[in-house]
CSV table of C-alpha atoms and ligand atoms in Angstrom, one decimal:
chain,number,residue,atom,x,y,z
A,1,UNK,CA,106.0,167.1,126.6
A,2,UNK,CA,109.5,168.5,127.0
A,3,UNK,CA,108.1,171.3,129.2
A,4,UNK,CA,106.3,168.6,131.2
A,5,UNK,CA,109.5,166.7,131.9
A,6,UNK,CA,111.4,169.9,132.8
A,7,UNK,CA,108.6,171.0,135.1
A,8,UNK,CA,108.5,167.6,136.8
A,9,UNK,CA,112.2,167.8,137.4
A,10,UNK,CA,111.9,171.2,138.9
A,11,UNK,CA,108.9,170.2,141.0
A,12,UNK,CA,110.8,167.2,142.3
A,13,UNK,CA,113.8,169.3,143.2
A,14,UNK,CA,111.6,171.7,145.1
A,15,UNK,CA,109.9,168.9,147.0
A,16,UNK,CA,113.2,167.3,147.8
A,17,UNK,CA,114.6,170.6,149.2
A,18,UNK,CA,111.9,170.8,151.8
A,19,UNK,CA,112.9,167.6,153.6
A,20,UNK,CA,116.3,168.8,154.7
A,21,UNK,CA,119.3,166.9,155.9
A,22,UNK,CA,118.0,165.3,159.0
A,23,UNK,CA,115.3,163.4,157.3
A,24,UNK,CA,114.7,160.1,159.1
A,25,UNK,CA,115.8,161.4,162.5
A,26,UNK,CA,112.3,162.6,163.1
A,27,UNK,CA,111.1,159.0,163.5
A,28,UNK,CA,114.1,157.2,164.8
A,29,UNK,CA,115.7,159.9,166.9
A,30,UNK,CA,119.1,158.8,168.3
A,31,UNK,CA,117.7,155.8,170.1
A,32,UNK,CA,117.8,152.9,167.8
A,33,UNK,CA,116.9,150.3,170.6
A,34,UNK,CA,113.7,152.1,171.3
A,35,UNK,CA,112.9,152.2,167.6
A,36,UNK,CA,113.6,148.4,167.4
A,37,UNK,CA,111.2,147.7,170.2
A,38,UNK,CA,108.4,149.9,168.8
A,39,UNK,CA,108.6,148.6,165.3
A,40,UNK,CA,108.6,145.0,166.5
A,41,UNK,CA,105.2,145.5,168.1
A,42,UNK,CA,103.8,147.8,165.5
A,43,UNK,CA,103.7,145.4,162.5
A,44,UNK,CA,103.8,141.8,163.6
A,45,UNK,CA,101.6,140.5,160.8
A,46,UNK,CA,103.6,142.4,158.1
A,47,UNK,CA,106.8,141.1,159.6
A,48,UNK,CA,105.4,137.5,159.3
A,49,UNK,CA,104.2,138.2,155.7
A,50,UNK,CA,107.7,139.4,154.8
A,51,UNK,CA,109.4,136.3,156.4
A,52,UNK,CA,107.0,134.0,154.6
A,53,UNK,CA,107.6,135.8,151.3
A,54,UNK,CA,111.4,135.5,151.7
A,55,UNK,CA,111.3,131.8,152.8
A,56,UNK,CA,110.5,130.4,149.4
A,57,UNK,CA,112.9,132.6,147.4
A,58,UNK,CA,115.9,130.4,147.0
A,59,UNK,CA,117.7,132.2,144.2
A,60,UNK,CA,118.5,135.5,146.1
A,61,UNK,CA,122.1,136.5,146.7
A,62,UNK,CA,122.3,140.3,146.6
A,63,UNK,CA,119.8,142.4,148.6
A,64,UNK,CA,119.1,146.1,148.7
A,65,UNK,CA,117.0,147.6,151.6
A,66,UNK,CA,115.8,151.1,150.8
A,67,UNK,CA,115.3,153.4,153.8
A,68,UNK,CA,116.8,150.9,156.2
A,69,UNK,CA,116.7,153.4,159.1
A,70,UNK,CA,118.8,152.2,162.0
A,71,UNK,CA,118.8,148.7,160.7
A,72,UNK,CA,115.9,146.7,162.2
A,73,UNK,CA,116.4,144.0,159.5
A,74,UNK,CA,120.2,143.8,159.1
A,75,UNK,CA,121.0,144.3,162.9
A,76,UNK,CA,118.1,143.0,164.9
A,77,UNK,CA,117.3,140.2,162.4
A,78,UNK,CA,120.9,139.7,161.3
A,79,UNK,CA,120.4,135.9,161.2
A,80,UNK,CA,117.9,136.3,158.3
A,81,UNK,CA,120.3,138.4,156.2
A,82,UNK,CA,123.6,136.8,157.0
A,83,UNK,CA,123.2,134.5,154.0
A,84,UNK,CA,122.8,137.4,151.6
A,85,UNK,CA,125.0,140.1,150.3
A,86,UNK,CA,123.0,142.9,152.0
A,87,UNK,CA,123.3,146.6,151.3
A,88,UNK,CA,121.2,149.2,153.2
A,89,UNK,CA,120.6,152.8,152.0
A,90,UNK,CA,119.0,155.7,153.9
A,91,UNK,CA,118.9,159.4,153.5
A,92,UNK,CA,119.3,159.9,157.3
A,93,UNK,CA,122.9,160.5,158.4
A,94,UNK,CA,122.4,159.4,162.0
A,95,UNK,CA,120.6,156.2,161.0
A,96,UNK,CA,123.4,155.2,158.7
A,97,UNK,CA,126.1,156.1,161.3
A,98,UNK,CA,124.3,153.9,163.8
A,99,UNK,CA,124.1,151.0,161.2
A,100,UNK,CA,127.8,151.4,160.3
A,101,UNK,CA,128.9,151.2,164.0
A,102,UNK,CA,126.7,148.2,164.8
A,103,UNK,CA,127.0,146.0,161.7
A,104,UNK,CA,129.5,144.8,159.1
A,105,UNK,CA,127.0,144.9,156.3
A,106,UNK,CA,127.4,147.6,153.6
A,107,UNK,CA,125.5,150.9,154.2
A,108,UNK,CA,125.2,154.0,152.2
A,109,UNK,CA,123.9,157.4,153.2
A,110,UNK,CA,122.2,158.9,150.2
A,111,UNK,CA,118.9,159.8,148.5
A,112,UNK,CA,117.7,156.6,146.9
A,113,UNK,CA,115.7,158.5,144.2
A,114,UNK,CA,118.8,160.5,143.1
A,115,UNK,CA,121.7,158.0,143.5
A,116,UNK,CA,123.2,156.1,140.5
A,117,UNK,CA,123.9,152.5,141.5
A,118,UNK,CA,126.6,150.7,139.5
A,119,UNK,CA,124.7,147.4,139.8
A,120,UNK,CA,121.3,145.8,140.2
A,121,UNK,CA,120.2,143.5,143.1
A,122,UNK,CA,118.4,140.2,143.1
A,123,UNK,CA,116.0,141.5,145.7
A,124,UNK,CA,115.1,145.1,146.6
A,125,UNK,CA,112.8,145.8,149.6
A,126,UNK,CA,111.5,148.7,151.7
A,127,UNK,CA,109.3,149.0,154.8
A,128,UNK,CA,107.3,152.1,155.5
A,129,UNK,CA,109.5,154.3,153.2
A,130,UNK,CA,107.3,154.9,150.1
A,131,UNK,CA,104.8,156.4,152.6
A,132,UNK,CA,107.1,159.4,153.1
A,133,UNK,CA,109.2,159.9,150.0
A,134,UNK,CA,108.9,163.2,148.0
A,135,UNK,CA,108.2,161.4,144.7
A,136,UNK,CA,106.3,158.2,144.9
A,137,UNK,CA,106.4,157.2,141.2
A,138,UNK,CA,110.2,157.9,140.9
A,139,UNK,CA,110.8,155.8,144.0
A,140,UNK,CA,108.8,152.9,142.4
A,141,UNK,CA,110.5,153.3,139.0
A,142,UNK,CA,113.9,153.3,140.6
A,143,UNK,CA,113.0,150.2,142.6
A,144,UNK,CA,111.9,148.3,139.5
A,145,UNK,CA,115.0,149.5,137.6
A,146,UNK,CA,117.4,148.2,140.3
A,147,UNK,CA,115.6,144.9,140.7
A,148,UNK,CA,117.0,141.8,139.0
A,149,UNK,CA,114.3,139.4,140.2
A,150,UNK,CA,112.2,140.3,143.2
A,151,UNK,CA,111.0,143.4,145.0
A,152,UNK,CA,108.7,143.8,148.1
A,153,UNK,CA,107.5,147.2,149.1
A,154,UNK,CA,105.4,147.7,152.2
A,155,UNK,CA,103.4,150.9,152.7
A,156,UNK,CA,101.7,151.2,156.1
A,157,UNK,CA,99.4,154.1,155.5
A,158,UNK,CA,96.4,152.4,154.1
A,159,UNK,CA,95.1,150.7,150.9
A,160,UNK,CA,93.3,152.8,148.4
A,161,UNK,CA,92.0,150.7,145.5
A,162,UNK,CA,89.5,153.3,144.2
A,163,UNK,CA,91.6,156.5,144.3
A,164,UNK,CA,92.6,157.7,140.8
A,165,UNK,CA,95.8,159.5,142.0
A,166,UNK,CA,98.2,159.4,144.9
A,167,UNK,CA,97.8,161.9,147.7
A,168,UNK,CA,101.0,163.5,149.0
A,169,UNK,CA,101.2,166.3,151.5
A,170,UNK,CA,103.8,167.8,153.8
A,171,UNK,CA,103.2,167.0,157.5
A,172,UNK,CA,102.0,169.9,159.7
A,173,UNK,CA,105.6,170.8,160.6
A,174,UNK,CA,106.7,170.7,157.0
A,175,UNK,CA,109.4,168.2,157.7
A,176,UNK,CA,108.3,165.1,155.7
A,177,UNK,CA,105.7,163.9,153.3
A,178,UNK,CA,102.7,161.8,154.2
A,179,UNK,CA,101.5,159.8,151.2
A,180,UNK,CA,98.4,157.8,150.4
A,181,UNK,CA,99.1,155.5,147.5
A,182,UNK,CA,96.5,155.1,144.7
A,183,UNK,CA,96.5,151.4,143.6
A,184,UNK,CA,95.4,152.6,140.1
A,185,UNK,CA,98.4,155.0,139.8
A,186,UNK,CA,100.8,152.4,141.2
A,187,UNK,CA,99.5,150.0,138.5
A,188,UNK,CA,100.0,152.6,135.7
A,189,UNK,CA,103.6,153.4,136.9
A,190,UNK,CA,104.5,149.7,137.1
A,191,UNK,CA,103.2,149.1,133.5
A,192,UNK,CA,105.0,152.3,132.4
A,193,UNK,CA,108.3,150.8,133.9
A,194,UNK,CA,108.1,148.0,131.3
A,195,UNK,CA,106.8,145.3,133.7
A,196,UNK,CA,104.1,143.0,132.3
A,197,UNK,CA,100.9,142.8,134.4
A,198,UNK,CA,101.8,139.2,135.4
A,199,UNK,CA,105.0,140.4,137.0
A,200,UNK,CA,103.5,142.4,139.9
A,201,UNK,CA,100.8,142.2,142.6
A,202,UNK,CA,99.4,145.1,144.6
A,203,UNK,CA,97.5,143.9,147.6
A,204,UNK,CA,96.2,145.0,151.0
A,205,UNK,CA,97.8,143.5,154.1
A,206,UNK,CA,96.8,143.7,157.8
A,207,UNK,CA,99.7,144.8,160.0
A,208,UNK,CA,98.3,144.1,163.5
A,209,UNK,CA,98.8,147.8,164.4
A,210,UNK,CA,95.9,149.6,166.0
A,211,UNK,CA,96.0,152.8,164.0
A,212,UNK,CA,97.4,151.7,160.7
A,213,UNK,CA,96.0,148.2,160.4
A,214,UNK,CA,95.6,148.0,156.7
A,215,UNK,CA,98.6,148.7,154.5
A,216,UNK,CA,99.6,148.1,150.9
A,217,UNK,CA,102.1,145.5,149.6
A,218,UNK,CA,103.6,145.6,146.2
A,219,UNK,CA,105.3,142.4,145.1
A,220,UNK,CA,107.4,142.3,141.9
A,221,UNK,CA,108.6,139.1,140.3
A,222,UNK,CA,110.5,139.7,137.1
A,223,UNK,CA,110.1,136.9,134.6
B,301,SAM,C1,109.3,155.4,158.7
B,301,SAM,S1,111.0,155.2,158.5
B,301,SAM,C2,111.2,153.4,158.3
B,301,SAM,C3,112.6,152.9,158.6
B,301,SAM,C4,112.8,151.4,158.4
B,301,SAM,N1,112.5,151.0,157.1
B,301,SAM,C5,112.0,150.6,159.4
B,301,SAM,O1,110.9,150.1,159.0
B,301,SAM,O2,112.4,150.5,160.6
B,301,SAM,C6,111.3,155.8,156.8
B,301,SAM,C7,112.8,155.9,156.4
B,301,SAM,O3,112.9,156.2,155.0
B,301,SAM,C8,114.0,157.0,154.8
B,301,SAM,N2,113.9,157.7,153.6
B,301,SAM,C9,112.9,158.5,153.2
B,301,SAM,N3,113.1,159.0,152.0
B,301,SAM,C10,114.3,158.5,151.5
B,301,SAM,C11,115.0,158.6,150.3
B,301,SAM,N4,114.6,159.3,149.3
B,301,SAM,N5,116.2,157.8,150.2
B,301,SAM,C12,116.6,157.1,151.2
B,301,SAM,N6,115.9,156.9,152.4
B,301,SAM,C13,114.8,157.6,152.5
B,301,SAM,C14,114.0,157.9,156.1
B,301,SAM,O4,115.2,158.5,156.4
B,301,SAM,C15,113.6,156.9,157.2
B,301,SAM,O5,114.7,156.3,157.7
């Protein structure tokens, strides 16, 4: 057991090392406006689902967005987040530099899986981030741990209700991970986190995007 934990830590450190310092830039490049345009048209149905989800949560004050990239939500959709105390975190230096120069919200450049936050947040969300992290279960456990009330995690790369385990591979250039999330393994990890099975839902969601039409949404509602 002890060996198991040590091995996992070592394995995680090894996987983390492969992603390098410019993680994130591979998608967003230096042109945030282009990224905004493309993500707008990529996921219209998910965007609507997210807005519907938020619209009936009236007890949210503090919000953490994980893997905020160049700030589609806090900058392009600033009007939605103005009423919250929003914090965005991303491992990509250039994405966070962009956010800091275009917004007054709070932004941090760090690895979400490693960082120690001094406080929890009413609402934690991420879009298309769990698809590329180097440790899916740790990402999920950290999200649960930092959530006071609600969390909403969207994964765009499919919905896999029958797979026993997650599938996680480096992309062909070795610069980031491409993950396929097993619903069964997600369930096990959420139960292991201490959540009751009534406190989360894992469901499929159409995005409206041609290639990646069916994704996974994890909703957490702590009672
Ligand atoms: C596909 S992009 C999505 C960006 C943004 N959420 C959006 O939808 O426009 C994935 C983002 O996750 C960030 N990311 C990946 N692993 C991370 C980690 N361990 N900690 C913080 N950010 C991470 C990447 O840097 C990148 O900005």
